[in-house]
PDB file of C-alpha atoms and ligand atoms in Angstrom:
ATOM      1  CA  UNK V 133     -44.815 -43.543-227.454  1.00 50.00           C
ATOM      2  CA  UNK V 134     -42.500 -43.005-224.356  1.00 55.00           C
ATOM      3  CA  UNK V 135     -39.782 -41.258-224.991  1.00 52.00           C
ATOM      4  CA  UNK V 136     -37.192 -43.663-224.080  1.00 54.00           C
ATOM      5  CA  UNK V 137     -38.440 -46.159-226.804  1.00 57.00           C
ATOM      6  CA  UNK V 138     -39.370 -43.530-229.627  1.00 51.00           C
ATOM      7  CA  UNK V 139     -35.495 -42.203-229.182  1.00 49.00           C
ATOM      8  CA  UNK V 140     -34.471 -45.728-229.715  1.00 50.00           C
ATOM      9  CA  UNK V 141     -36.761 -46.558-232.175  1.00 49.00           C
ATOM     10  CA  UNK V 142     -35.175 -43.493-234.448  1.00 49.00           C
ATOM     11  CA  UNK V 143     -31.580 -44.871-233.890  1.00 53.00           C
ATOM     12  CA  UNK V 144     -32.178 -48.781-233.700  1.00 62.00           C
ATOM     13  CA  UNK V 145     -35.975 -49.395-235.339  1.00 71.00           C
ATOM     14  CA  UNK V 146     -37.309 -52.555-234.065  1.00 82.00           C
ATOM     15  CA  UNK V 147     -37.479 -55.765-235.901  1.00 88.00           C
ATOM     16  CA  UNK V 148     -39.804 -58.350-235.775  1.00 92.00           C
ATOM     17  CA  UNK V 149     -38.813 -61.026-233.562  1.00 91.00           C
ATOM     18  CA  UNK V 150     -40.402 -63.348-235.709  1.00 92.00           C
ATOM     19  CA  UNK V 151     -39.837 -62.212-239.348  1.00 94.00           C
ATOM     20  CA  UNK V 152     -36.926 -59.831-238.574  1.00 92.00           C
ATOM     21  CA  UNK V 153     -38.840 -57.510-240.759  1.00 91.00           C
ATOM     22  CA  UNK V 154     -38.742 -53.474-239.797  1.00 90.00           C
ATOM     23  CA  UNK V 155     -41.164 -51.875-237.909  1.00 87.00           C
ATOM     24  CA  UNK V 156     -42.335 -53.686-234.591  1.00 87.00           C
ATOM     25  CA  UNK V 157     -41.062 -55.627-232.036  1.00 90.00           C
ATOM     26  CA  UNK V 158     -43.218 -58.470-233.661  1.00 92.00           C
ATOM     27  CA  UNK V 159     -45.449 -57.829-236.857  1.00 93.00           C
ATOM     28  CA  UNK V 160     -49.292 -58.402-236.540  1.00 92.00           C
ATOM     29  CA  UNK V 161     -48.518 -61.853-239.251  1.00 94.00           C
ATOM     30  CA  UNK V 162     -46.120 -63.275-236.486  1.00 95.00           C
ATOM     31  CA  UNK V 163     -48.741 -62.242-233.567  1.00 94.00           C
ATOM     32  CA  UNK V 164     -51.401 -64.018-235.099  1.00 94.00           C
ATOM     33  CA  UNK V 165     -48.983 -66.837-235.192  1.00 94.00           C
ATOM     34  CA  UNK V 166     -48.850 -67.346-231.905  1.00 94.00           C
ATOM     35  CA  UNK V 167     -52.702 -67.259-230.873  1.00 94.00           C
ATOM     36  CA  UNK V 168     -53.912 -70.406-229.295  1.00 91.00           C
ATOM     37  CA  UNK V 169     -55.880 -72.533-231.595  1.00 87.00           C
ATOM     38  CA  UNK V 170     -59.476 -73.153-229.792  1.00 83.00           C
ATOM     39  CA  UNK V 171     -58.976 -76.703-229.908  1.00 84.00           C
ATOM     40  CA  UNK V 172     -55.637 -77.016-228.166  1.00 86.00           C
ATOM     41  CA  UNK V 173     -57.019 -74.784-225.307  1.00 89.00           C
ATOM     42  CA  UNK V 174     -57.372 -76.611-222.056  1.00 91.00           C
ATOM     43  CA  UNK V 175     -58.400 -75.907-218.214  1.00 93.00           C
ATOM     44  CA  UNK V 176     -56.079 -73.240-217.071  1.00 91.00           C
ATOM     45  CA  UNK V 177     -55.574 -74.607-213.463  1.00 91.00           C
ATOM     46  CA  UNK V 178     -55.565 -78.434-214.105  1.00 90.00           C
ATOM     47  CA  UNK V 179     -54.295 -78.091-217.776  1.00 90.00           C
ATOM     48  CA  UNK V 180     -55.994 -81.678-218.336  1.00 91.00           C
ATOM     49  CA  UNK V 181     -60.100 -80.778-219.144  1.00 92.00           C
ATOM     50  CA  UNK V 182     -60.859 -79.405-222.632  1.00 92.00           C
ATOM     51  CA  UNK V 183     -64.538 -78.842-221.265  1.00 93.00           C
ATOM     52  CA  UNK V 184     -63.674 -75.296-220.233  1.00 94.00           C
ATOM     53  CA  UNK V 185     -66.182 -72.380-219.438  1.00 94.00           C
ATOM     54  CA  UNK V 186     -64.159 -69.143-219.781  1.00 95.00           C
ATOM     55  CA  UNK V 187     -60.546 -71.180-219.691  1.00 94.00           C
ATOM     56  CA  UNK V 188     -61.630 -72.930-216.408  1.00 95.00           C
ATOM     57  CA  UNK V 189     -63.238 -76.712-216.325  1.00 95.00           C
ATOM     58  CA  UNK V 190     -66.204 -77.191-213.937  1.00 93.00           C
ATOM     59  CA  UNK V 191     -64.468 -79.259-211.629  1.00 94.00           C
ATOM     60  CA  UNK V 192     -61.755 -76.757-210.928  1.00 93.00           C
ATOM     61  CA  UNK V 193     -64.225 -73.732-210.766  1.00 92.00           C
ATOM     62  CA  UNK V 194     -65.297 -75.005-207.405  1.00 91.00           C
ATOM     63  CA  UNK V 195     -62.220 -74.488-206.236  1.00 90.00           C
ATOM     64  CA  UNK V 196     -61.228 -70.945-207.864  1.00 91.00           C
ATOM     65  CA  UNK V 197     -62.140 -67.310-206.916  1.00 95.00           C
ATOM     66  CA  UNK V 198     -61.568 -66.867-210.540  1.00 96.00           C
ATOM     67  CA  UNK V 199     -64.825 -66.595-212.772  1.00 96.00           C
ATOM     68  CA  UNK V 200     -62.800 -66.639-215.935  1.00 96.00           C
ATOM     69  CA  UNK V 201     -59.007 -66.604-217.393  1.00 96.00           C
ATOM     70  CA  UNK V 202     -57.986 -65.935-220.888  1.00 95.00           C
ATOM     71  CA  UNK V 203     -54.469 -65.922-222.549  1.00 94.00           C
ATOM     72  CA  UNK V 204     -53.825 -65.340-225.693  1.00 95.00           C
ATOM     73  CA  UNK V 205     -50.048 -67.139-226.911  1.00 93.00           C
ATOM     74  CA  UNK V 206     -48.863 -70.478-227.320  1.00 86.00           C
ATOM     75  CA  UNK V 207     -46.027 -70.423-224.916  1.00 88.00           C
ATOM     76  CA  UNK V 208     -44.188 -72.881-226.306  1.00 88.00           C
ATOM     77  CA  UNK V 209     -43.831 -70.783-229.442  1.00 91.00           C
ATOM     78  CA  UNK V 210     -39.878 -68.689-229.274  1.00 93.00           C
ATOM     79  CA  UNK V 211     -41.578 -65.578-230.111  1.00 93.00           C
ATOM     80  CA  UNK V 212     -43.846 -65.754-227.364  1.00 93.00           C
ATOM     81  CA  UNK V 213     -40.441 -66.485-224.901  1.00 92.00           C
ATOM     82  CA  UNK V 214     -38.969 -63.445-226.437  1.00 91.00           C
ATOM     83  CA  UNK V 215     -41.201 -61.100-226.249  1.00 91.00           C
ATOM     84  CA  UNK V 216     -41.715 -62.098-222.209  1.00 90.00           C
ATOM     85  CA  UNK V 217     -38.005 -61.558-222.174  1.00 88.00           C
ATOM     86  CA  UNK V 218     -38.301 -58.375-223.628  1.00 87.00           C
ATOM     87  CA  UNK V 219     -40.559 -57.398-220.490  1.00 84.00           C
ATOM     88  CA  UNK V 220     -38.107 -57.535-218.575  1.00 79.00           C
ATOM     89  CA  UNK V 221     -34.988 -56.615-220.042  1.00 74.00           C
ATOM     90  CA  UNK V 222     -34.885 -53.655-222.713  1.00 69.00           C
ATOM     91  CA  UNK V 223     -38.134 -52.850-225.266  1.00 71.00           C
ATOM     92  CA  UNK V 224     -40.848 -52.962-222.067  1.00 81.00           C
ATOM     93  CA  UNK V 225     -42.764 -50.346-224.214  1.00 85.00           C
ATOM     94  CA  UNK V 226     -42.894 -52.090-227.399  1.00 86.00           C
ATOM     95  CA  UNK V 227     -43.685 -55.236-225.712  1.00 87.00           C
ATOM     96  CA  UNK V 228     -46.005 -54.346-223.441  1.00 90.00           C
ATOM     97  CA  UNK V 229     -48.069 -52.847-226.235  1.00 91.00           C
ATOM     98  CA  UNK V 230     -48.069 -55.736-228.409  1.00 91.00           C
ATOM     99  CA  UNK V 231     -49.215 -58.101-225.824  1.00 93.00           C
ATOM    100  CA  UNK V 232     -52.197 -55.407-224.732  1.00 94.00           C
ATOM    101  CA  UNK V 233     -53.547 -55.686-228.647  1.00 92.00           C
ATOM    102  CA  UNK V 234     -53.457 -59.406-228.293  1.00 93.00           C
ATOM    103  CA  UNK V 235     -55.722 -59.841-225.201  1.00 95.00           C
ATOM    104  CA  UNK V 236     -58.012 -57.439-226.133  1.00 89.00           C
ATOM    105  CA  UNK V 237     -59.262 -59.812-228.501  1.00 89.00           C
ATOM    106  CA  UNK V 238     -59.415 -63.040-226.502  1.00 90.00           C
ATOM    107  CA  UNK V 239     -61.286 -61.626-223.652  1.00 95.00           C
ATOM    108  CA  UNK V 240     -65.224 -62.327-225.022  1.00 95.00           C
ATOM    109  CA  UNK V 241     -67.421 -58.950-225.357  1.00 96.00           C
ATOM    110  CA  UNK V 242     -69.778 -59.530-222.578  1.00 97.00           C
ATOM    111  CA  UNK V 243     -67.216 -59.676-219.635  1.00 97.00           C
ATOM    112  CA  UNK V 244     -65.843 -56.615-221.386  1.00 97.00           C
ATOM    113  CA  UNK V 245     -69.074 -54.997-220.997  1.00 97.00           C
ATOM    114  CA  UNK V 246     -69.587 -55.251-217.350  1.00 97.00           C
ATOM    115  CA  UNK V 247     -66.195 -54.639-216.694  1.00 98.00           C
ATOM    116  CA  UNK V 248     -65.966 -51.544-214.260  1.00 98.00           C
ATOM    117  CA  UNK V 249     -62.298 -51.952-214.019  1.00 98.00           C
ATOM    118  CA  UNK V 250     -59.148 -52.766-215.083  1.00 97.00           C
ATOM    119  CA  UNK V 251     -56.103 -53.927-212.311  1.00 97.00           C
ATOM    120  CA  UNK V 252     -52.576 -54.795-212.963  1.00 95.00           C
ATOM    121  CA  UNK V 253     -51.290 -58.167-210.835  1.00 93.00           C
ATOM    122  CA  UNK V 254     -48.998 -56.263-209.039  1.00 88.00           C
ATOM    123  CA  UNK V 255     -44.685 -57.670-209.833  1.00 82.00           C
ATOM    124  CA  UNK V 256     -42.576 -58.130-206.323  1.00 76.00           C
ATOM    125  CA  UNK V 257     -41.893 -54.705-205.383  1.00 71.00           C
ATOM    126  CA  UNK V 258     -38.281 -56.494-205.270  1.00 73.00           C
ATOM    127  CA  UNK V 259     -38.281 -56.844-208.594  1.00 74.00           C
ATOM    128  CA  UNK V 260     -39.614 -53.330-209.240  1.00 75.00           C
ATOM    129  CA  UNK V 261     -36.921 -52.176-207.717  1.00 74.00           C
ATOM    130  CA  UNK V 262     -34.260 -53.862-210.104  1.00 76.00           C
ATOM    131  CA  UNK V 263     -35.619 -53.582-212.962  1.00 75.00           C
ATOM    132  CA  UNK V 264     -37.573 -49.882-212.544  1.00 74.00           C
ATOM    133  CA  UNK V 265     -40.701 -50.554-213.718  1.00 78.00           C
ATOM    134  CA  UNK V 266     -43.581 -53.185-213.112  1.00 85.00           C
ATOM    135  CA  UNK V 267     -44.756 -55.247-216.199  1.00 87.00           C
ATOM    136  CA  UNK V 268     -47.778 -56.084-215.888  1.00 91.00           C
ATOM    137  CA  UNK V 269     -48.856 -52.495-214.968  1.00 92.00           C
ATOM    138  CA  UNK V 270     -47.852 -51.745-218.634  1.00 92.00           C
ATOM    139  CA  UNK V 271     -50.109 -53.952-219.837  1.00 94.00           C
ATOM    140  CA  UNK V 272     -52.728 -53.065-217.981  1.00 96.00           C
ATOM    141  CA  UNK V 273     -52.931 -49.248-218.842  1.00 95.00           C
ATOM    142  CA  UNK V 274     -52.181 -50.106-222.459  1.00 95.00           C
ATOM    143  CA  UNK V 275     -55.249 -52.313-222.678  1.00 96.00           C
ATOM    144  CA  UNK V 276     -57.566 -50.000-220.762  1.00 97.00           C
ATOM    145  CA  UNK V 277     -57.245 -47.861-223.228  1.00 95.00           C
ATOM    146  CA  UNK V 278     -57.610 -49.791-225.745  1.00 94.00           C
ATOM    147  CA  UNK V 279     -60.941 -51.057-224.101  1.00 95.00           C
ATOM    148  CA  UNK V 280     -61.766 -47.860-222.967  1.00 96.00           C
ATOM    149  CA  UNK V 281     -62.248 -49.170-219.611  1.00 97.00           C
ATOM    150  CA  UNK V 282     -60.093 -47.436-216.507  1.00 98.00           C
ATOM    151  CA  UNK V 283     -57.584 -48.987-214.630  1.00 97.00           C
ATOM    152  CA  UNK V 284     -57.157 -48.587-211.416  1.00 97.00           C
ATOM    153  CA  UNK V 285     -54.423 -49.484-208.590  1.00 95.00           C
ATOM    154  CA  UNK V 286     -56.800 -52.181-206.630  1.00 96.00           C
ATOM    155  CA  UNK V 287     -54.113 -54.768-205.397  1.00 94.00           C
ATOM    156  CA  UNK V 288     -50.552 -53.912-203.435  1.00 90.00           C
ATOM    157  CA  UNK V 289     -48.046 -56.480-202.458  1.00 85.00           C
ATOM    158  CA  UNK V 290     -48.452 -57.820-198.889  1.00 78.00           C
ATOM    159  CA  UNK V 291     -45.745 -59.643-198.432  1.00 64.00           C
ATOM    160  CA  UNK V 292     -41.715 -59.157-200.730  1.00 50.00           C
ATOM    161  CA  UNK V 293     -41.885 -63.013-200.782  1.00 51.00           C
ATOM    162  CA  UNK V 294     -39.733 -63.714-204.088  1.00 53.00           C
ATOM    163  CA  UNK V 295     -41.057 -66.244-206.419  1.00 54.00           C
ATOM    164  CA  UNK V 296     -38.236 -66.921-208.252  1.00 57.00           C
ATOM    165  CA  UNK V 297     -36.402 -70.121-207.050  1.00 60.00           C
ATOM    166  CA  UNK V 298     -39.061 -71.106-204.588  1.00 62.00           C
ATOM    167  CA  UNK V 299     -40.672 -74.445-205.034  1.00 65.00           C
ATOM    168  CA  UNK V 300     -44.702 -74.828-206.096  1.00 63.00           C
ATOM    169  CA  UNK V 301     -45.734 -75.701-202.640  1.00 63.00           C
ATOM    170  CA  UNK V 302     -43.920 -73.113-201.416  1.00 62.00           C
ATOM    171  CA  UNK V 303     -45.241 -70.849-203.987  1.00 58.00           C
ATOM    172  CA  UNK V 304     -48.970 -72.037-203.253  1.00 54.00           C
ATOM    173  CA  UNK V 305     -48.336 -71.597-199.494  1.00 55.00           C
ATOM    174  CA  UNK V 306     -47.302 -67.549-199.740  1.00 55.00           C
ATOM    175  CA  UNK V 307     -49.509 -66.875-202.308  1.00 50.00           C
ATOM    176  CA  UNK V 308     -52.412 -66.991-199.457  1.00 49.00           C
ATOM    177  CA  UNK V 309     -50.241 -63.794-197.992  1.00 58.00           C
ATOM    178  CA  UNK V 310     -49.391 -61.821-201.525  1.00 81.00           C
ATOM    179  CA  UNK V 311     -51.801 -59.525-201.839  1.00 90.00           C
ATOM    180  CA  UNK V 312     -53.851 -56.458-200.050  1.00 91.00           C
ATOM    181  CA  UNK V 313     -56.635 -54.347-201.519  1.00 93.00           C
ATOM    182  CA  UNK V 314     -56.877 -51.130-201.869  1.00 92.00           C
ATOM    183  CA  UNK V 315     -59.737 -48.702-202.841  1.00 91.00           C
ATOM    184  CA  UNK V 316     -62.710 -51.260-201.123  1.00 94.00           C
ATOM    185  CA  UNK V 317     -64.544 -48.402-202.678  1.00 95.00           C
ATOM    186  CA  UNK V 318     -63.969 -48.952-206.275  1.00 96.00           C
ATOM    187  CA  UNK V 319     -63.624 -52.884-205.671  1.00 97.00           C
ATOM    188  CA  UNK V 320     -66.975 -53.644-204.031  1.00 97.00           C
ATOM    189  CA  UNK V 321     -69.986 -54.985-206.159  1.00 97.00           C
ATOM    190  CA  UNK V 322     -67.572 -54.175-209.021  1.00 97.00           C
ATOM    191  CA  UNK V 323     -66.564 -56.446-211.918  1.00 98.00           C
ATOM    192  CA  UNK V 324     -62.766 -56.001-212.435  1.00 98.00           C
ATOM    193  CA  UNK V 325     -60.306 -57.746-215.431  1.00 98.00           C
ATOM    194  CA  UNK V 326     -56.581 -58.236-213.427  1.00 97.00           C
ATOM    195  CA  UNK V 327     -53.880 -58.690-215.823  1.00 96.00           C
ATOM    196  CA  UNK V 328     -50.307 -60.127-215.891  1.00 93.00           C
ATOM    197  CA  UNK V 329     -47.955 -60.866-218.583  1.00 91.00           C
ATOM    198  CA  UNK V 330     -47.429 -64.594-217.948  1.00 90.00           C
ATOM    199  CA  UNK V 331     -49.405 -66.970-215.316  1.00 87.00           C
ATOM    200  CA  UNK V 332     -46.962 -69.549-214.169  1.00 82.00           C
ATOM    201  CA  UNK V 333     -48.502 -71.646-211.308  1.00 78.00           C
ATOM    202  CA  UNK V 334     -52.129 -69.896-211.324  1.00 83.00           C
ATOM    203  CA  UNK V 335     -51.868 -69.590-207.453  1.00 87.00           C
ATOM    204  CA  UNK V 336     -51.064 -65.747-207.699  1.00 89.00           C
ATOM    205  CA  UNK V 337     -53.729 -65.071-210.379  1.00 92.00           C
ATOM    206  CA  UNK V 338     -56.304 -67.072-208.124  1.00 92.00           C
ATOM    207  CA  UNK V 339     -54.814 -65.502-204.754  1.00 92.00           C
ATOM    208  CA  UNK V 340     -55.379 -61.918-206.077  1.00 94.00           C
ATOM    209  CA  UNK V 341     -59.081 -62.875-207.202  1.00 96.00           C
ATOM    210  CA  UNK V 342     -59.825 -64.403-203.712  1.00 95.00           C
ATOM    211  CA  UNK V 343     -58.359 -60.762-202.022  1.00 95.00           C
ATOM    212  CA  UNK V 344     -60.733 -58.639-204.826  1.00 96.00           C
ATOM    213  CA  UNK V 345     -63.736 -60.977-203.930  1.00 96.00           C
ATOM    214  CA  UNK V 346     -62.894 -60.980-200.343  1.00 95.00           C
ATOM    215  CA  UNK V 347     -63.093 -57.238-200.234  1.00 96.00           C
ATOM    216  CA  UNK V 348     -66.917 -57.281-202.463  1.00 96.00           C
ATOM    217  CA  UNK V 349     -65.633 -58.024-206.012  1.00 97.00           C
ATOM    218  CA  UNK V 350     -68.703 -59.676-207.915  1.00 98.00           C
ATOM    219  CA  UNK V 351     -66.605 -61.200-210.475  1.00 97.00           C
ATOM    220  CA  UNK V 352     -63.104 -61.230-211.342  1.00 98.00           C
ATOM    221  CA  UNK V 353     -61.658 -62.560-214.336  1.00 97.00           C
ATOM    222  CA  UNK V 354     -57.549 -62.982-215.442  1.00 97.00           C
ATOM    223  CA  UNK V 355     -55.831 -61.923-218.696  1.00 97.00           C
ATOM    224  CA  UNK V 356     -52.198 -63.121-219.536  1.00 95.00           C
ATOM    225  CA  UNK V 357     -50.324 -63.045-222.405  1.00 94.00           C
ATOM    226  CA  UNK V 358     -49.485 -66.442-221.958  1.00 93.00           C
ATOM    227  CA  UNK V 359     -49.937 -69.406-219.930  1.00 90.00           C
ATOM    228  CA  UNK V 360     -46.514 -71.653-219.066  1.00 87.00           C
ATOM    229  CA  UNK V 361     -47.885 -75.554-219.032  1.00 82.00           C
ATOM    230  CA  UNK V 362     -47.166 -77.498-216.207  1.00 75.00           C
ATOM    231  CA  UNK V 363     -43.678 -79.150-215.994  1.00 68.00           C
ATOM    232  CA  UNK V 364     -45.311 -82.711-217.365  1.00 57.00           C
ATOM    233  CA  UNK V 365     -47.140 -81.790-220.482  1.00 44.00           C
ATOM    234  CA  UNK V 366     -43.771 -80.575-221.638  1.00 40.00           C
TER     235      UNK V 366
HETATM  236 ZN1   ZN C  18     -43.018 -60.758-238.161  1.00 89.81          ZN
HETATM  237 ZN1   ZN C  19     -59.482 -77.857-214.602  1.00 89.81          ZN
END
């Protein structure tokens, strides 16, 4: 455990954001509470199609670099909210942690297997800079080890383009620009799992696949904690 949180954790101990009991940041009864139910899972990009191969429907798979997504929460659920919130304000450790247990199980055994790598979707380096540490990273080295599979650095931030406040188009537009490889090495012919803590419009996930593949990626699949629906199913 990090120092900063197990110095916290012996003054304040965390409770449960679900149950309030003592322990965790949220209990393994209230994470279970929050998985997806198989049936309610639909198309990650179009959100409509409930005929999905590895979260994506055939129709939109022609037009993904994506071979797969998984996520793991209901976001609609509070705990879910809170614990994304938690990301970013105070209890990164905790949180990161318990979201790296949860997609370990809800990415299927055989992409694990020929999985060479492990990549963080790198945050804004703007928002690195505010907040002193990036997310999704977090995640990502918590649930290499768990899957025993490295991670490497493969993506950096091309552009300091801030999400936040921009429209979807706009969004769509820059995500063409966000990212740059790194380490063609390690990327080419490889089979690498990127992860982020929440996938908002998909056009980041999908613009960091297309720069992996670009630079010789055979497959690339996405892992998020959670997915955020589109503004009309809400
Ligand atoms: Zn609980
Ligand atoms: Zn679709």
């Amino acid at each position: 455990m990090p120092l900063i949180d197990s110095a916290l954790s012996f003054i304040a101990p965390h409770h449960c954001l679900g149950c309030q009991d003592e322990g965790q940041i949220c209990c393994q009864k209230c994470l279970k509470s929050l998985q997806i139910n198989p049936q309610d899972l639909v198309c990650y990009n179009c959100q409509i199609s409930k005929d999905v191969h590895y979260g994506i429907c055939l129709a939109c798979q022609r037009k993904q670099s994506l071979n797969g997504v998984f996520w793991y929460a209901n976001y609609k659920n509070k705990i879910t909210k809170d614990l994304i919130k938690a990301l970013k304000f105070n209890n990164v450790h905790a949180s990161s942690k318990v979201m790296a247990t949860s997609l370990k199980e809800c990415i299927p055994g055989e992409v694990i297997l020929k999985t060479k790598f492990i990549s963080a979707v790198p945050t804004a380096n703007k928002r690195v800079r505010q907040r002193g540490w990036d997310q999704a990273k977090l995640i990502s080295v918590s649930l290499a080890k768990f899957l025993k599979i490295p991670n490497k650095t493969l993506l950096i931030r091309a552009s300091s383009f801030d999400q936040i406040g921009a429209s979807k188009a706009d969004r769509v537009k820059s995500s063409e620009k966000f990212f740059k490889p790194t380490r063609l090495s390690l990327i080419r012919d490889n089979t690498i799992i990127i992860v982020d803590d929440l996938v908002t419009t998909g056009a980041t996930l999908n613009s960091a696949a297309k720069t992996l593949k670009s630079a010789g990626a055979k497959e690339v699949y996405a892992v998020a904690f959670a997915r955020q629906p589109l503004k009309r199913s809400n």
